[in-house]
Tab-separated table of C-alpha atoms and ligand atoms in Angstrom:
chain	number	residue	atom	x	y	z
H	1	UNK	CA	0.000	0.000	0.000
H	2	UNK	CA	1.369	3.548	-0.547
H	3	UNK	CA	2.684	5.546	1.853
H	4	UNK	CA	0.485	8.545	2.829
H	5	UNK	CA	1.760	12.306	2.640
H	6	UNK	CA	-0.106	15.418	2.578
H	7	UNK	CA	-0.888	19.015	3.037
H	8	UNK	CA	-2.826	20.523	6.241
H	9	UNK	CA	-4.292	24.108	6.118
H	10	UNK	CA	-7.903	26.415	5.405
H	11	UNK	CA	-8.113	26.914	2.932
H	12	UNK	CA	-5.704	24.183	0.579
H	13	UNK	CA	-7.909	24.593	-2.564
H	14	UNK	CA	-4.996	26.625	-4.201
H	15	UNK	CA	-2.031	24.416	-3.515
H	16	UNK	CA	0.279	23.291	-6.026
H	17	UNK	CA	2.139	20.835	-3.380
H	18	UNK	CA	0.255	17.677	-4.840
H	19	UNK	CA	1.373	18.358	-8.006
H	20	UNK	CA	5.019	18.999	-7.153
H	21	UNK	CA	5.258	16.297	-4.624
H	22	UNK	CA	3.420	13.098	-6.719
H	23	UNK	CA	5.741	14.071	-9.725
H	24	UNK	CA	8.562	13.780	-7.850
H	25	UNK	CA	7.824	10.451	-5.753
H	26	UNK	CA	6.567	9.003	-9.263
H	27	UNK	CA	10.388	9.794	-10.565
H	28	UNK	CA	11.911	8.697	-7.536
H	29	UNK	CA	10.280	5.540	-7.864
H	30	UNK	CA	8.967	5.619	-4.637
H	31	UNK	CA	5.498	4.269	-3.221
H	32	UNK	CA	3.556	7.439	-1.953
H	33	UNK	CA	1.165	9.699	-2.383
H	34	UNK	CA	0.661	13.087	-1.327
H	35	UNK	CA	-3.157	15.119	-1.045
H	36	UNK	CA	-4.771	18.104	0.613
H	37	UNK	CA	-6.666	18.021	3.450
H	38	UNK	CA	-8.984	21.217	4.377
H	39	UNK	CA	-8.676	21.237	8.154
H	40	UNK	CA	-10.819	23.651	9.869
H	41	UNK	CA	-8.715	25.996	13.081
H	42	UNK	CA	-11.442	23.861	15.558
H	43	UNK	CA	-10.533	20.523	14.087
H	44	UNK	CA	-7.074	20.351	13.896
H	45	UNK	CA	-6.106	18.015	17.396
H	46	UNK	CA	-8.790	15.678	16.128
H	47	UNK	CA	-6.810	15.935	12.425
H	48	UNK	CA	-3.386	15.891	13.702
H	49	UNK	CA	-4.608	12.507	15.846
H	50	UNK	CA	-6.333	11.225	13.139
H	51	UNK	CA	-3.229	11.139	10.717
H	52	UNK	CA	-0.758	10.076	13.246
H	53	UNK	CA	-3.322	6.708	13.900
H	54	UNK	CA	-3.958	6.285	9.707
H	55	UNK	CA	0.243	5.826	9.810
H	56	UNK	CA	0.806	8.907	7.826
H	57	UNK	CA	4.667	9.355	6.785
H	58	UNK	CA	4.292	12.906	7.779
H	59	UNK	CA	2.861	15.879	6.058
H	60	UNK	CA	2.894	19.546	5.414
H	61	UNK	CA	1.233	22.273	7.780
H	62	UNK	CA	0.107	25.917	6.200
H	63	UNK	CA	-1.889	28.959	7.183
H	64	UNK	CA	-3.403	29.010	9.562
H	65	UNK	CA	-1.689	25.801	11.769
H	66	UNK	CA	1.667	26.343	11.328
H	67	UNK	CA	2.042	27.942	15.330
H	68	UNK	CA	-1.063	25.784	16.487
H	69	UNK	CA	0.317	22.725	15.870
H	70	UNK	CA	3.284	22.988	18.084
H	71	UNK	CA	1.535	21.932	21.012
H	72	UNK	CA	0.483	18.478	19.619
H	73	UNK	CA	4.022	17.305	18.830
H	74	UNK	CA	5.990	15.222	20.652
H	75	UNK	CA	9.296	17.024	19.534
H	76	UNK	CA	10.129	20.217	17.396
H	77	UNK	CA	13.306	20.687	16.143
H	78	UNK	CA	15.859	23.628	17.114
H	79	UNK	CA	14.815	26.101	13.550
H	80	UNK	CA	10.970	24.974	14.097
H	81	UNK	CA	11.473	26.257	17.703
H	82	UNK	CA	13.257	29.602	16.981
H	83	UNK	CA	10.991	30.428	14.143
H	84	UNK	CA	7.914	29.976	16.324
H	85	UNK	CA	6.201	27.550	13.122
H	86	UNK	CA	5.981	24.596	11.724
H	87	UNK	CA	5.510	23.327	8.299
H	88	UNK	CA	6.691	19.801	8.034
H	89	UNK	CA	5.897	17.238	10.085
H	90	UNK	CA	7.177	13.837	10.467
H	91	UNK	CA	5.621	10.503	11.641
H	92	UNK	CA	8.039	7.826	13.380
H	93	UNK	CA	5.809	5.337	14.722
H	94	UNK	CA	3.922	7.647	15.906
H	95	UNK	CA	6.353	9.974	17.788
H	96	UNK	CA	5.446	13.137	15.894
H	97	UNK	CA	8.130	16.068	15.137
H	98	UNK	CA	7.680	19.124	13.732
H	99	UNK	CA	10.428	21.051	11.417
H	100	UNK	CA	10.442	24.029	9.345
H	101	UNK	CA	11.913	24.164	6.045
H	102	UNK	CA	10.390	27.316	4.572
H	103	UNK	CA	13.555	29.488	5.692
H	104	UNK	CA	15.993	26.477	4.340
H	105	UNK	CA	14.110	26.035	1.453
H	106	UNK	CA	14.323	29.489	0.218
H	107	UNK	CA	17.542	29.837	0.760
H	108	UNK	CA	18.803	27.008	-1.195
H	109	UNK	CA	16.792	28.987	-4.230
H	110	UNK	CA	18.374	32.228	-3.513
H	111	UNK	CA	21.838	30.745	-3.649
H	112	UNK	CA	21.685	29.506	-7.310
H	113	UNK	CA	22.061	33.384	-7.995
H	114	UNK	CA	24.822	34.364	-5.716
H	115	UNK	CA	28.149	34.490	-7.127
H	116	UNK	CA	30.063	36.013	-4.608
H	117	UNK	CA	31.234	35.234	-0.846
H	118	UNK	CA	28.341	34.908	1.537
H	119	UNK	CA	30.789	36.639	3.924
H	120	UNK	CA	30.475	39.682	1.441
H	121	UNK	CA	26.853	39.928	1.351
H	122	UNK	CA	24.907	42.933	2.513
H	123	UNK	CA	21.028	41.678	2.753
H	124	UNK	CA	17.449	43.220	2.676
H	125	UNK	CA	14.676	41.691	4.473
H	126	UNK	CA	11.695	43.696	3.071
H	127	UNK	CA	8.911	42.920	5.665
H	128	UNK	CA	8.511	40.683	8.603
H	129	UNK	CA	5.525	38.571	8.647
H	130	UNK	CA	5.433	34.651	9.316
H	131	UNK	CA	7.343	33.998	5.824
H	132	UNK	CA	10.483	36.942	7.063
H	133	UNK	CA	10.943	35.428	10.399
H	134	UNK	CA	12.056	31.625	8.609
H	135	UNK	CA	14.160	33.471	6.018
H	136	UNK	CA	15.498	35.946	8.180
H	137	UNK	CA	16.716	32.913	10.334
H	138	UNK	CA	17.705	30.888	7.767
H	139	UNK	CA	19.829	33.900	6.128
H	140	UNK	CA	21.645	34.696	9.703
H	141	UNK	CA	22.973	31.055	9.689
H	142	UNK	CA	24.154	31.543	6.368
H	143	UNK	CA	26.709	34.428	7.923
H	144	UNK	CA	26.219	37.169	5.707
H	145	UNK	CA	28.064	40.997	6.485
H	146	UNK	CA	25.053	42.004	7.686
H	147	UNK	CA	21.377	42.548	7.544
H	148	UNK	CA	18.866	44.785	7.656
H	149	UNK	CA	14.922	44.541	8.102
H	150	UNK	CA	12.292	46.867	7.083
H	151	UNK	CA	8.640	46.562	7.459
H	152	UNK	CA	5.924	48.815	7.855
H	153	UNK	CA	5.025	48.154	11.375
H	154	UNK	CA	8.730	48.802	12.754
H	155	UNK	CA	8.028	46.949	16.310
H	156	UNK	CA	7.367	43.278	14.051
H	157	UNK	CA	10.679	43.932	12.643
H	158	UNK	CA	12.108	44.805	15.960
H	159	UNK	CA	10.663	41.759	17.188
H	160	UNK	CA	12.430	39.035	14.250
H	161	UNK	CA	15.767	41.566	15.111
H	162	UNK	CA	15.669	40.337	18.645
H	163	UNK	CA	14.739	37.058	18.101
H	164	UNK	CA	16.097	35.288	14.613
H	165	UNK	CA	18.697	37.519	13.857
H	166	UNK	CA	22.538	38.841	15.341
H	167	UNK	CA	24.387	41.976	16.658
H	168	UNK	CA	25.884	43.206	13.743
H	169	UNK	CA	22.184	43.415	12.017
H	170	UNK	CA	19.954	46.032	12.072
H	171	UNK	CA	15.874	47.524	11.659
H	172	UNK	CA	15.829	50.479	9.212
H	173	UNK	CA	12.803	52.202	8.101
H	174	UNK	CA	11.081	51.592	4.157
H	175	UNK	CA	12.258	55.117	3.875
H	176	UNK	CA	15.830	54.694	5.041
H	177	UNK	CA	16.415	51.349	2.975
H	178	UNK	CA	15.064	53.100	-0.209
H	179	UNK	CA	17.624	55.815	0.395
H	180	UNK	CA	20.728	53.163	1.366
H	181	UNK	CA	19.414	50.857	-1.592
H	182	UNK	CA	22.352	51.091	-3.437
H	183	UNK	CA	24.388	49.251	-0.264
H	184	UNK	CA	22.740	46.074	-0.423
H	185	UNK	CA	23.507	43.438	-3.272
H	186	UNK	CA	20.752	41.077	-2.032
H	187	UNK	CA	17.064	42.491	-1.350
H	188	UNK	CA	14.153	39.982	-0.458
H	189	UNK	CA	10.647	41.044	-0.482
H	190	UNK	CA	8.928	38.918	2.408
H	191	UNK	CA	5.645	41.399	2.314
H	192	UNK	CA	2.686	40.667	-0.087
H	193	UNK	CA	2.493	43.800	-1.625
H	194	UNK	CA	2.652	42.782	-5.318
H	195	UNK	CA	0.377	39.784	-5.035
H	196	UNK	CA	-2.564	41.803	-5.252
H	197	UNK	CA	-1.678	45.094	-6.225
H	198	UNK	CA	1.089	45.892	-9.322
H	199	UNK	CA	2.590	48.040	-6.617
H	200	UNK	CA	6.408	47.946	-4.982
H	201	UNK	CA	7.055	47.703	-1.387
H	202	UNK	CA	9.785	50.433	-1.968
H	203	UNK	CA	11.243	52.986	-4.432
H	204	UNK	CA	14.012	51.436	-6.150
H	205	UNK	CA	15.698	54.210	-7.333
H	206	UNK	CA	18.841	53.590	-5.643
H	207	UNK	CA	19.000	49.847	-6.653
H	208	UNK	CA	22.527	49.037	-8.260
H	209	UNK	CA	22.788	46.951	-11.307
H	210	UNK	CA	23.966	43.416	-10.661
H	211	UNK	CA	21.619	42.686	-7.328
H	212	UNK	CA	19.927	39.855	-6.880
H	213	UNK	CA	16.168	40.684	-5.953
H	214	UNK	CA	14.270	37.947	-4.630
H	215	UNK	CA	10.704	38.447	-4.563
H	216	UNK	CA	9.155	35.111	-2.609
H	217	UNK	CA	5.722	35.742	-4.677
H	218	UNK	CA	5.124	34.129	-7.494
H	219	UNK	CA	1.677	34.302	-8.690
H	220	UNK	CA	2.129	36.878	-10.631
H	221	UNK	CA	5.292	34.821	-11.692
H	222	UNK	CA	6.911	38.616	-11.950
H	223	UNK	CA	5.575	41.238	-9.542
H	224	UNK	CA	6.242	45.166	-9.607
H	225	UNK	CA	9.442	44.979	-7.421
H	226	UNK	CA	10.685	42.097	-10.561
H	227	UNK	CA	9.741	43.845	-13.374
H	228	UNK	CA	11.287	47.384	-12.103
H	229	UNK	CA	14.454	45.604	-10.560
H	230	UNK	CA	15.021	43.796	-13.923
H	231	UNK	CA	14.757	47.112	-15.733
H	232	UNK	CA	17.772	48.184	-13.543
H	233	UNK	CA	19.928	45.577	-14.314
H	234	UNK	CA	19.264	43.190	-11.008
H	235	UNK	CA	19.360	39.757	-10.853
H	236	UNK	CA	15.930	38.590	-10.098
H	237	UNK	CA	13.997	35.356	-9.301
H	238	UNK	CA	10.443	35.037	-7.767
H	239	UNK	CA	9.122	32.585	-5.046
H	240	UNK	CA	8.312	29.363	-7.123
H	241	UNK	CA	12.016	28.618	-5.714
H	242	UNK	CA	11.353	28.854	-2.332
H	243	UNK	CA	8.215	26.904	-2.716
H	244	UNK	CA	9.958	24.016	-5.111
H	245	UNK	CA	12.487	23.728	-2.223
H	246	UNK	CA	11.047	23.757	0.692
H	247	UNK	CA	8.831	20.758	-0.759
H	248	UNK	CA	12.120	18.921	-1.878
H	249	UNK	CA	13.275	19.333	1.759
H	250	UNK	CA	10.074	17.967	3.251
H	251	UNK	CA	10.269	15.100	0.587
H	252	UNK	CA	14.161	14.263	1.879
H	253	UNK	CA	12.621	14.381	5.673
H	254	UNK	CA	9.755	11.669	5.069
H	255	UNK	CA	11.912	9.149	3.080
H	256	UNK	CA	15.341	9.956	3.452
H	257	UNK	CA	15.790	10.392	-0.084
H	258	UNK	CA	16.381	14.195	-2.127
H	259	UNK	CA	13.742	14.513	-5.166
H	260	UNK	CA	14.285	16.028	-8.347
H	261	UNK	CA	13.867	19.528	-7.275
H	262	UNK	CA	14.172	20.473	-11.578
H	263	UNK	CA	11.248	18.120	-11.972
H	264	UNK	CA	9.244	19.319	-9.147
H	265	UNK	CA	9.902	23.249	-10.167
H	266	UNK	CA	8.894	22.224	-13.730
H	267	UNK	CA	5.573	21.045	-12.592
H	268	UNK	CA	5.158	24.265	-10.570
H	269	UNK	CA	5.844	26.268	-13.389
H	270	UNK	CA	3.863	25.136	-15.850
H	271	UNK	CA	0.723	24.719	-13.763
H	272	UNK	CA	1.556	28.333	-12.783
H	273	UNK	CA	1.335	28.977	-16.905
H	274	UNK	CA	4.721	31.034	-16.326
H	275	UNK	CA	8.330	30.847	-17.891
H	276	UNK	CA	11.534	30.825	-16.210
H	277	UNK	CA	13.394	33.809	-14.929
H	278	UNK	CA	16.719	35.069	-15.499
H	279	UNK	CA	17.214	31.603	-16.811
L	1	LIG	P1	2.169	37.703	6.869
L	1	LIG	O1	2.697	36.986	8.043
L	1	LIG	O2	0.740	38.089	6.846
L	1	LIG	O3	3.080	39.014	6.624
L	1	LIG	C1	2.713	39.967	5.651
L	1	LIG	C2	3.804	41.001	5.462
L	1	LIG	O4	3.406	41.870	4.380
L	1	LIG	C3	4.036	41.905	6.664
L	1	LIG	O5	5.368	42.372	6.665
L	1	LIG	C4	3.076	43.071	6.374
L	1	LIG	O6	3.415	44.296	6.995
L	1	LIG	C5	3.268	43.224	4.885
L	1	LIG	N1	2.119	43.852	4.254
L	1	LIG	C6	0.941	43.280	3.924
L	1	LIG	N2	0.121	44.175	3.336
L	1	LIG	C7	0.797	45.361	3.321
L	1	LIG	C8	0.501	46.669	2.844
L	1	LIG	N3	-0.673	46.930	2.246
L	1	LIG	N4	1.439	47.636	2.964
L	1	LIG	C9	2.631	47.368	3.530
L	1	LIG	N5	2.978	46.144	4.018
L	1	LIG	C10	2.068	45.157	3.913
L	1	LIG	O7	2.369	36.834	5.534
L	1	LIG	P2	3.517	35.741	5.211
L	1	LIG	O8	3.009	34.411	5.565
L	1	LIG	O9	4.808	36.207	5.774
L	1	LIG	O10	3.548	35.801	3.604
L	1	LIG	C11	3.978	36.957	2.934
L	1	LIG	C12	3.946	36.721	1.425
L	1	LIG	O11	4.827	35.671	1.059
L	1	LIG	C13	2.573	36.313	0.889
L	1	LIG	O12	2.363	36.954	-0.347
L	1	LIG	C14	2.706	34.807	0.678
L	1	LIG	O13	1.869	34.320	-0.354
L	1	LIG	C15	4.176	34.682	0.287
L	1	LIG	N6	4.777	33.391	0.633
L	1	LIG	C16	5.395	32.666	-0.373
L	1	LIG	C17	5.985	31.459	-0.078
L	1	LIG	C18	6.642	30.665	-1.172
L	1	LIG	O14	6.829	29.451	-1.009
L	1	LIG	N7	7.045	31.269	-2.254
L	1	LIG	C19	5.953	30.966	1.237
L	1	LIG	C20	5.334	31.736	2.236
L	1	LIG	C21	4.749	32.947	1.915
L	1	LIG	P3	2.870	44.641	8.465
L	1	LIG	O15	3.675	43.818	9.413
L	1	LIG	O16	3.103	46.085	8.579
L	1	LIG	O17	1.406	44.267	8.466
């Protein structure tokens, strides 16, 4: 019988995950299968139990579990923990632990653009929502010069400062990092200005040509901040990435085994009706 994998959140309608993650255990020869599962905010100890008994591998957590379900695991790991969410969870035998692999996941997209020393990279965290707090973690292990976070309400970036990232880093103001823009040669857009809007989450003005500019949206596939960053001469890529990784990274935690991350950001792609970037 195939192994069971899924996705936990309300609403799931929208995901792509299935997609991604059957393609990839198809090529991997491997005997599961991964589906959504709508859980309602009320339901979700009577879900969590119900998986755990039905011998579930593990699964996926989204909006709006990814904090609740901490309390119904039996361990969390130490990036789950510092992060304050969880978005992968595994199933040994019952013994349920949570990780997170959003902050992991994105940065193993961002680094395919990088070309120069981590140790010389100046970041900007645009925003600090749930999605900020896992990169701006993730990016602090990664040791860069420094970094700086921006968001319109100052005390949430305040908060990620004190809690995800180090000493050297710093909270600037939208209108400060539009007017030091030209320091940074990586800028990430964590807000989701752009998803709804054509609209920027800063002037970019002062961007220099020649910075990467993540955007972790990507429906559009190329939002205001990419199509404006492009025209200056950045290198850009949008959040299908982050999302094709963090999968793969899930995928590698319930069987041990890394999927074809190319495959599963094909399938993304194309049911996103997009083209690559900068590719
Ligand atoms: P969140 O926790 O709700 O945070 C939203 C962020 O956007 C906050 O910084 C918020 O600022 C800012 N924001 C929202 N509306 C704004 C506005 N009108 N003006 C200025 N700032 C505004 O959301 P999240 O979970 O971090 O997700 C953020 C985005 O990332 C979403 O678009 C989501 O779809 C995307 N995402 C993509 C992936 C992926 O795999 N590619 C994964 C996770 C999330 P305030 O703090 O001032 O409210």
């Amino acid at each position: 019988m195939r192994k069971k994998v899924g996705l936990i959140g309300y609403p799931v309608s929208h995901s792509m995950s299935p997609q991604m993650q059957n393609g990839a255990f198809e090529k991997a020869g491997l005997s599961y299968v991964y589906d959504k599962y709508e859980v309602h905010p009320d339901q979700l100890a009577e879900a969590v139990r119900d998986m755990s008994e039905k011998g579930f591998a593990g699964w996926n957590v989204t909006i709006p579990h990814k904090q609740a379900i901490m309390p119904y695991l039996d361990e969390i790991a130490e990036d789950a923990l510092k992060i304050g969410a969880v978005n992968t969870v595994v199933n040994e035998n019952g013994k349920l632990t949570g990780y997170n692999t959003d902050g992991a996941g994105f940065l193993k997209g961002l680094m395919r653009h990088v070309s120069f020393p981590m140790e010389e990279a100046k970041v900007l965290i645009i925003g600090a929502g749930g999605a900020s707090r896992a990169i701006s973690y993730a990016m602090s292990k990664e040791g860069p010069k420094t970094i700086a976070i921006t968001n319109r309400t100052m005390e949430k970036a305040q908060d990620i400062f004190s809690e995800c990232l180090r000493d050297q880093d710093q909270v600037i103001s939208l209108h400060e990092a539009e007017e030091r823009l030209t320091e940074f040669n990586i800028v990430i857009n964590t807000t989701s200005i752009g998803m709804k809007e054509d609209r920027l989450p800063l002037r970019v003005n002062h961007l220099k040509a020649g910075t990467v500019v993540s955007d972790i949206i990507y429906n559009p596939f190329k939002t205001a901040l990419l199509k404006e960053s492009e025209k200056r001469g950045a290198i850009i890529d949008n959040g299908v990435a982050m999302l094709v990784f963090q999968g793969a990274l899930s995928f590698e935690k319930w069987t041990g085994v890394a999927p074809d991350a190319s495959l599963m950001e094909k399938i993304v792609i194309e049911e996103l009706g997009g083209s690559y970037v900068n590719r």
